[in-house]
Structures are given as structure tokens and as C-alpha cells.
Short mmCIF file of C-alpha atoms in Angstrom, two decimals:
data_model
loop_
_atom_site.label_atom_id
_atom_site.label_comp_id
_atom_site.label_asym_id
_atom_site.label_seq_id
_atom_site.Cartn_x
_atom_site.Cartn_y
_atom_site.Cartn_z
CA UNK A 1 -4.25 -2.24 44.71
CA UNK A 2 -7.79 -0.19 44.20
CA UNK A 3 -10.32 -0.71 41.32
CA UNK A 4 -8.79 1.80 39.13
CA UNK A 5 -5.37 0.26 39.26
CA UNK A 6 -6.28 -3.10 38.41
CA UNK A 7 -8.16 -2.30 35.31
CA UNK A 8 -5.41 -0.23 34.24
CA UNK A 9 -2.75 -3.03 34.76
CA UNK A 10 -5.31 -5.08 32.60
CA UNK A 11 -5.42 -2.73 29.80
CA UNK A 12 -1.62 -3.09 29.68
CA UNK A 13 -1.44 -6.46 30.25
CA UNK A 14 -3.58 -6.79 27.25
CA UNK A 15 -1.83 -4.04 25.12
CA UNK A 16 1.57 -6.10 25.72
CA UNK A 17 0.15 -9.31 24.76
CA UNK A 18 -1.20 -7.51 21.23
CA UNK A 19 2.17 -5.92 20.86
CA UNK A 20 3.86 -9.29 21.04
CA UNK A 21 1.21 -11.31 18.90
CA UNK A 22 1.85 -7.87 16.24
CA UNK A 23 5.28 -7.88 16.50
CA UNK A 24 6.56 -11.90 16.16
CA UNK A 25 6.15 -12.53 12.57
CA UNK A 26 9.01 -9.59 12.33
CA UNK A 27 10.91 -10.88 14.97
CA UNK A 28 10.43 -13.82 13.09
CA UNK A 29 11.47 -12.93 9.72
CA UNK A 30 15.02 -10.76 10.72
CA UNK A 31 16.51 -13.54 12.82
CA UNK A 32 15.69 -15.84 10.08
CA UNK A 33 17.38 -13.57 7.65
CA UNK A 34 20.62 -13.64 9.67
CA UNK A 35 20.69 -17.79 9.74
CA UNK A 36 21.90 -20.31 8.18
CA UNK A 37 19.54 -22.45 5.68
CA UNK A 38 20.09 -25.57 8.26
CA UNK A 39 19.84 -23.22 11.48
CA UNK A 40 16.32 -22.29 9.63
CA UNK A 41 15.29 -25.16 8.89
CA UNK A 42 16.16 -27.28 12.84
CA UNK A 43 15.51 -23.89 15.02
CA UNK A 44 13.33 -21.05 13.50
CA UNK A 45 12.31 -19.66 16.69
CA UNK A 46 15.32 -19.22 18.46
CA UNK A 47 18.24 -16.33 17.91
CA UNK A 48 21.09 -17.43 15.79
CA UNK A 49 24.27 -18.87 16.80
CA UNK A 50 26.40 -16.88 14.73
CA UNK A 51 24.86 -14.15 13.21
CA UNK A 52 25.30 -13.82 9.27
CA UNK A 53 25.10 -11.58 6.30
CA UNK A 54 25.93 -13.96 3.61
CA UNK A 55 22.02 -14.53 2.94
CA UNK A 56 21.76 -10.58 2.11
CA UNK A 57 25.14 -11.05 -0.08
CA UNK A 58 23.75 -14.08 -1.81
CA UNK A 59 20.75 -11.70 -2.60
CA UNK A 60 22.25 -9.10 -4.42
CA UNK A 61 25.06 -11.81 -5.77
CA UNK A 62 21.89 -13.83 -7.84
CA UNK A 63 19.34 -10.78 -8.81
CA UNK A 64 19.58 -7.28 -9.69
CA UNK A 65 17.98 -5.84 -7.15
CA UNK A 66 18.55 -2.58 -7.59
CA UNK A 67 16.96 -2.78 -10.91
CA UNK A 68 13.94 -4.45 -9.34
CA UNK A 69 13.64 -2.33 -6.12
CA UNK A 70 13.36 0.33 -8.87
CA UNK A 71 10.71 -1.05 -11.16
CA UNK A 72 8.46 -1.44 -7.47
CA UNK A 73 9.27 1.75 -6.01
CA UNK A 74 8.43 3.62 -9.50
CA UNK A 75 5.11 1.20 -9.77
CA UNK A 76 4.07 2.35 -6.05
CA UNK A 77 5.16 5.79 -6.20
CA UNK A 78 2.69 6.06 -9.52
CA UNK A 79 -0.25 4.09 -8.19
CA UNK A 80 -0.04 5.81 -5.08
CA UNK A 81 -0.14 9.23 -6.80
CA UNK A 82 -2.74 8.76 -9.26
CA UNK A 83 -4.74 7.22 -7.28
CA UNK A 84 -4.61 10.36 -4.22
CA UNK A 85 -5.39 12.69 -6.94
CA UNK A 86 -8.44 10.93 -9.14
CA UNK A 87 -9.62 9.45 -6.15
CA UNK A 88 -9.47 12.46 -4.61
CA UNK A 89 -10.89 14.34 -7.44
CA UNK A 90 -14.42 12.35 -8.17
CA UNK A 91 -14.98 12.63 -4.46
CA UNK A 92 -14.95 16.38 -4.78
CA UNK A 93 -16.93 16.42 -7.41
CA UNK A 94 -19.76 14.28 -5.62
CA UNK A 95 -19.29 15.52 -2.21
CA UNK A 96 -18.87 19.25 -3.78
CA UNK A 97 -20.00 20.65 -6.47
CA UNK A 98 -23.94 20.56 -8.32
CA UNK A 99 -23.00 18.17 -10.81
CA UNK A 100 -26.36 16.64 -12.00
CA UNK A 101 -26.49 12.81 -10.77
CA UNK A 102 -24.07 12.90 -7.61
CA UNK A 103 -25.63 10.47 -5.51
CA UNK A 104 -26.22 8.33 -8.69
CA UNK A 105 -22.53 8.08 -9.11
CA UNK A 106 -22.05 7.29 -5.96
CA UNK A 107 -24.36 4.61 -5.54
CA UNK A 108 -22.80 3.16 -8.87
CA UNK A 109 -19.43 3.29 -7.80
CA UNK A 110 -20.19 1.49 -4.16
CA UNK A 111 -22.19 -1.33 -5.95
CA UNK A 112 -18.70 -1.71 -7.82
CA UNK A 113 -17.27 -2.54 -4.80
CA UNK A 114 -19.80 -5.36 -3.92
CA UNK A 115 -18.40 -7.67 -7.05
CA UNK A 116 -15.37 -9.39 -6.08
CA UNK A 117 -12.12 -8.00 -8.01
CA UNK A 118 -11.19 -11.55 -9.53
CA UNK A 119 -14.24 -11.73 -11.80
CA UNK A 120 -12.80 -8.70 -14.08
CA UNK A 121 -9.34 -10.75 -14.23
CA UNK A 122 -10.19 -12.19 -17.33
CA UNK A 123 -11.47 -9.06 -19.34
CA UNK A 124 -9.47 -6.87 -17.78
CA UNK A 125 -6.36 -8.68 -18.94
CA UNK A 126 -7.89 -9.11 -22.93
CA UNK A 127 -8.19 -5.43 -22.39
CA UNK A 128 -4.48 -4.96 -22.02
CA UNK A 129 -3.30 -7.77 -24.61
CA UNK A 130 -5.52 -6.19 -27.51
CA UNK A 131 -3.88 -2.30 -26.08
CA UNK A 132 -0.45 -4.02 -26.39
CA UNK A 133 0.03 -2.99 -22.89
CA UNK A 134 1.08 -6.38 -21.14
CA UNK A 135 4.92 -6.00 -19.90
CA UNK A 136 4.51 -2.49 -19.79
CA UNK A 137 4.70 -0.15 -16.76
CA UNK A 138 1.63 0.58 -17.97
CA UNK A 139 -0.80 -2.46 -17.36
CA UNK A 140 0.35 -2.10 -13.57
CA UNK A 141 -0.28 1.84 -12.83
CA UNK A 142 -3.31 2.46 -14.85
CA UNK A 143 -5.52 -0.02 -13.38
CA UNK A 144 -4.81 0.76 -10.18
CA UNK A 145 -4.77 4.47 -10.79
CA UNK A 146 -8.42 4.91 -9.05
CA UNK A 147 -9.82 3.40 -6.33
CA UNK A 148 -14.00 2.94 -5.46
CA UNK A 149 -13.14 2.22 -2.02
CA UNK A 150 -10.53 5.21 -1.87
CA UNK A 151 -13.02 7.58 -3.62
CA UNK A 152 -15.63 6.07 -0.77
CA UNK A 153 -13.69 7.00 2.17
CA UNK A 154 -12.41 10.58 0.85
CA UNK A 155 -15.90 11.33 0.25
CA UNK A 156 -16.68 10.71 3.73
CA UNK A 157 -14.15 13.31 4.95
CA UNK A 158 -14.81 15.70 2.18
CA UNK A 159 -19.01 15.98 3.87
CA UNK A 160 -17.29 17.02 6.64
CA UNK A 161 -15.44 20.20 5.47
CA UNK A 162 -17.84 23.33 6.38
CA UNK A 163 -19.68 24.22 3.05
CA UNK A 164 -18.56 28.06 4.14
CA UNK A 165 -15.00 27.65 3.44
CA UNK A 166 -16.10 26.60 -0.16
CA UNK A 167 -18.96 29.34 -0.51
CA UNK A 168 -15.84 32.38 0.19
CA UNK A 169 -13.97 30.65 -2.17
CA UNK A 170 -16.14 31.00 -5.15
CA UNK A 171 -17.36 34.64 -3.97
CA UNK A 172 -13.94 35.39 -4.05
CA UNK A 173 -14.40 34.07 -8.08
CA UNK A 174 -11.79 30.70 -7.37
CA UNK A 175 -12.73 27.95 -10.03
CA UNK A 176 -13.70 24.58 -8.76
CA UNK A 177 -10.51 23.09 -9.72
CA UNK A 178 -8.44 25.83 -7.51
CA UNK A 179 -11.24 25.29 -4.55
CA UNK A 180 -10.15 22.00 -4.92
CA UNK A 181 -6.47 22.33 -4.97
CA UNK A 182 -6.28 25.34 -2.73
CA UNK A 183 -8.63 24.86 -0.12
CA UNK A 184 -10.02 21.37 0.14
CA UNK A 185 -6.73 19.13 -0.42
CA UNK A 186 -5.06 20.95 2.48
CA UNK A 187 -8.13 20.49 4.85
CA UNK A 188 -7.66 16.72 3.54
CA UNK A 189 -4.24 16.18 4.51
CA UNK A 190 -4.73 12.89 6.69
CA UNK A 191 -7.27 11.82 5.09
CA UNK A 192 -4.98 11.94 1.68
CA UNK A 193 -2.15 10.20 3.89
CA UNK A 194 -4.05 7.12 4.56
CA UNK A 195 -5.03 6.75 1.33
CA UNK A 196 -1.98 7.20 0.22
CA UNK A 197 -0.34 4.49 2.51
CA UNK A 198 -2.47 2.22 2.30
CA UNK A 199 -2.59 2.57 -1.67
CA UNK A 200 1.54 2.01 -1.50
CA UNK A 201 1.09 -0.84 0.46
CA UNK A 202 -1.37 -2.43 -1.73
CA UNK A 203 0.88 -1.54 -4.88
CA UNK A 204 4.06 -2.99 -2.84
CA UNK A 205 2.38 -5.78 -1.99
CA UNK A 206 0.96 -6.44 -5.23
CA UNK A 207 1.74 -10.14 -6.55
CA UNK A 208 -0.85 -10.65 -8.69
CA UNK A 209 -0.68 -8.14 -11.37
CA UNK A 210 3.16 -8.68 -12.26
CA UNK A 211 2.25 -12.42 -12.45
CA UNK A 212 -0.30 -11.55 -15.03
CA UNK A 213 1.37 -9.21 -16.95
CA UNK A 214 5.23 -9.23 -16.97
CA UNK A 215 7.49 -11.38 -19.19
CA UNK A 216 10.82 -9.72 -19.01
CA UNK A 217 13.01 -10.28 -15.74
CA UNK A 218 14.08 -6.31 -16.05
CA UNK A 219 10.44 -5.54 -15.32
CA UNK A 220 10.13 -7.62 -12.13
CA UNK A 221 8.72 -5.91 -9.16
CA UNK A 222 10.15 -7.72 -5.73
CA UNK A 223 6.62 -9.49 -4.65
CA UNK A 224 7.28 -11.99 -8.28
CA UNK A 225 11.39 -11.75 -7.83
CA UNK A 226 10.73 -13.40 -4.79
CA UNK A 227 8.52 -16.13 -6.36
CA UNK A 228 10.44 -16.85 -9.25
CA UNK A 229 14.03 -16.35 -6.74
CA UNK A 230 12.04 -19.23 -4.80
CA UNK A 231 11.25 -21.28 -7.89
CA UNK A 232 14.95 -21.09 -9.13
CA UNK A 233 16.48 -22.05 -6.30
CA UNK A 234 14.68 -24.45 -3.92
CA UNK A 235 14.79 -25.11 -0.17
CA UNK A 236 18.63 -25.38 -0.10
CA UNK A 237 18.77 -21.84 0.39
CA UNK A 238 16.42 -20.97 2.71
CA UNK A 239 19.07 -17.84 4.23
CA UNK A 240 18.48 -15.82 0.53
CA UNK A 241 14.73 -16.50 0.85
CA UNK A 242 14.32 -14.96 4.35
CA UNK A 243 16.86 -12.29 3.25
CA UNK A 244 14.57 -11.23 0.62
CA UNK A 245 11.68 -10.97 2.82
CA UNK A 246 13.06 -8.61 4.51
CA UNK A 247 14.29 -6.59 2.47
CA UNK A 248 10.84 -6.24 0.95
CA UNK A 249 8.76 -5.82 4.46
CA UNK A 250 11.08 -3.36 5.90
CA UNK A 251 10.33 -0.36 3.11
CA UNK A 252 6.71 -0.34 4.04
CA UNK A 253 7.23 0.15 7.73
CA UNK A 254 9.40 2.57 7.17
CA UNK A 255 6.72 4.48 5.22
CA UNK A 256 4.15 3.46 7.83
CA UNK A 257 6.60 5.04 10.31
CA UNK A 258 7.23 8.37 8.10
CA UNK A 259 3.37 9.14 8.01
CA UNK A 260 1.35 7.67 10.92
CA UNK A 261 0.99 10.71 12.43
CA UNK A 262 -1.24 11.90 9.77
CA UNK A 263 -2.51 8.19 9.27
CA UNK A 264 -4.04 7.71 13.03
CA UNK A 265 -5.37 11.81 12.94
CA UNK A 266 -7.63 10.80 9.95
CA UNK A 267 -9.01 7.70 11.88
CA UNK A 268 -9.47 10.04 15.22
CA UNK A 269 -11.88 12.45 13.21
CA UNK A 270 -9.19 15.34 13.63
CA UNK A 271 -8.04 15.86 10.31
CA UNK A 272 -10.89 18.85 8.88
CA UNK A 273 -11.72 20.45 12.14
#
């Protein structure tokens, strides 16, 4: 075996060993779901004896999770939506246009990013109780409706789109706001993608927020179902608990799966060429 070969058997030596390391926890979680709570509990690592649904049945027997896989897909859908588009927007309008005071703007919103997000727990959530907005849709899609670090990275891509495309545009007479929506959101495509995955993931994901702010079981989102469904009914039922997990993780890759061809062109530099 020559040079070449070697290193190459390396590289994939290596790339199967970070596939498997990636790819466990998962493993990990669906047999689990398919166990017994006593199988769980004396052999988590190896495949089940008998494969079972009843931890999936149990699920939708104690919880209705239909109503709650609506509340977090309505939640993540909005977040991920407002956030794409305002992001989206101020990043135009620094990267873009002449408005007076760009690069102060800019340099205000990245020092945002350098205080950690729990210090504004506290006022942020006396903002909401004094706007009425706590168990609300509301207090969980308007906070998270812009981003600093999304605004940061479209306006990365957004110096990268050739000034001339812009410069027919407005000869032609287009406004700003049709530039924007006509010329420059195409070009963005990926770039929008990523943002917008990774803003659905966050909003999925999101366990903080509906801890803070929801009361009323019909407005649980599944990240604080599955606390409280862990709370209510303890270790005994381990088979519901993985069940759950499952049915929360397996959404996102699905959505990861749907878009990652946009997702890795906006990390390769391809996306405005």
C-alpha cells in the first residue's frame, strides 16, 4: 500500500470513528424507546429483547400531544420566520444602503452579543408580566423574533453580493425594500437556510422560556411536557420517557435532512457567487 493510500484509509478511518461517536446518542435513544423500563434500566446499551411500542402508546395515552406538538411547531415556525426576515432586514440595511451610522449599529449590536443572555432574564421577564404577555404565544415569539448573532452572520454574506447587481436595480427605479426582496433575498438563499435551521432548532429546543412563562398545560411546548411528564411520573416509567425523546429529536433531523443542501453551500462560500 503507497503513501497516498494510507493517508486516505486514515482519513476514513477517522471519518468512521466521528460518524460513530455522532451517531450513538441516537442509536442510543431509539432502542431505548422500544424497551422496557427494567430492560432500560439493567441493559441500556444493548438491542432489546422484544421490541415494544407500548412506551409510544403510553405517550399519547397520558398527554395530548397533538395539542403540544402544535403549540411547538407554531412557536418554531414563528420564531424561525421572524427572525429570517428582521434579521435579514437590519443586515441589509447596514450592509446596503447609506443609512447614516451603519457601522455604529453594528458595532452596538455585536457588543450585545458579548453580555451573556441570562443577565436580561430578570427584566426581560418584568417586561412581559407588566405587558400581560406571560402564557401567551406571545412572550415566546417576540423575543426571539431577532437575532444579533443572526443579523451578524447575514451581514457577512450580504458584503459579499456585487454592489452592481444593487446599482441596476435602483437605475432601473426599484425601491430599497423591492432590492431587498427581489434581488438580495434570492442571492441569500443558503445563507437564509442556515439561519433559518438553526433558529428552529434553537426555538425547538427551547426549555427555558416555556419554564418562565407558561402556566396552562394547553400551552406546553414538548421541551417542558417532557419535564413536567418526568416530574409526574418518576423512574417507574422510564419506556414513556425515552419514547418522548424521540419523538421530540426526530422532527429536527428531519428538517436538518430537508435543507442541508442549502445549509453546507452557505458554509462552503457558494451561496452569492
Amino acid at each position: 500500500m503507497n503513501n497516498s493510500n494510507k493517508g486516505k484509509l486514515l482519513i476514513y478511518i477517522g471519518l468512521l470513528a466521528a460518524s460513530l461517536i455522532v451517531l450513538y446518542p441516537f442509536f442510543f435513544m431509539i432502542i431505548n424507546s422500544f424497551k422496557s423500563g427494567s430492560e432500560i434500566m439493567h441493559s441500556p446499551n444493548a438491542l432489546p429483547t422484544s421490541w415494544s411500542a407500548k412506551g409510544y402508546i403510553e405517550v399519547f395515552d397520558s398527554v395530548n400531544l397533538w395539542r403540544i406538538f402544535f403549540n411547538t411547531i407554531f412557536v418554531s415556525v414563528s420564531v424561525m420566520v421572524l427572525n429570517c426576515l428582521l434579521s435579514a432586514m437590519v443586515a441589509f440595511a447596514i450592509a446596503k444602503t447609506k443609512m447614516p451610522g451603519r457601522q455604529v449599529w453594528l458595532r452596538l449590536i455585536l457588543s450585545s452579543m458579548m453580555v451573556p443572555a441570562i443577565l436580561f432574564t430578570i427584566p426581560v421577564y418584568m417586561m412581559m408580566y407588566e405587558w400581560g404577555w406571560v402564557n401567551t404565544y406571545r412572550v415566546l415569539i417576540i423575543p426571539g423574533a431577532i437575532s444579533a448573532y443572526n443579523i451578524f452572520l447575514l451581514y457577512q454574506f450580504m458584503t459579499q453580493v456585487d454592489e452592481a447587481y444593487l446599482e441596476a436595480a435602483r437605475i432601473d427605479g426599484a425601491s430599497e425594500m423591492r432590492i431587498f426582496f427581489k434581488v438580495v433575498l434570492p442571492m441569500m438563499r443558503p445563507a437564509m437556510a442556515t439561519v433559518g435551521i438553526l433558529t428552529f432548532m434553537g426555538a425547538w429546543n427551547d426549555f427555558m422560556g416555556p419554564l418562565l412563562y407558561i402556566r396552562d398545560d394547553s400551552m406546553l411546548t414538548l421541551q417542558l411536557a417532557l419535564f413536567k411528564f418526568q416530574q409526574d411520573i418518576p423512574a417507574g416509567n422510564l419506556e414513556q420517557v425515552w419514547a418522548m425523546t424521540t419523538m421530540i429529536a426526530v422532527p429536527v433531523v428531519f428538517v436538518f435532512f430537508f435543507m442541508q443542501k442549502n445549509f453546507i453551500k452557505a458554509f462552503t462560500g457558494v451561496g452569492v457567487k
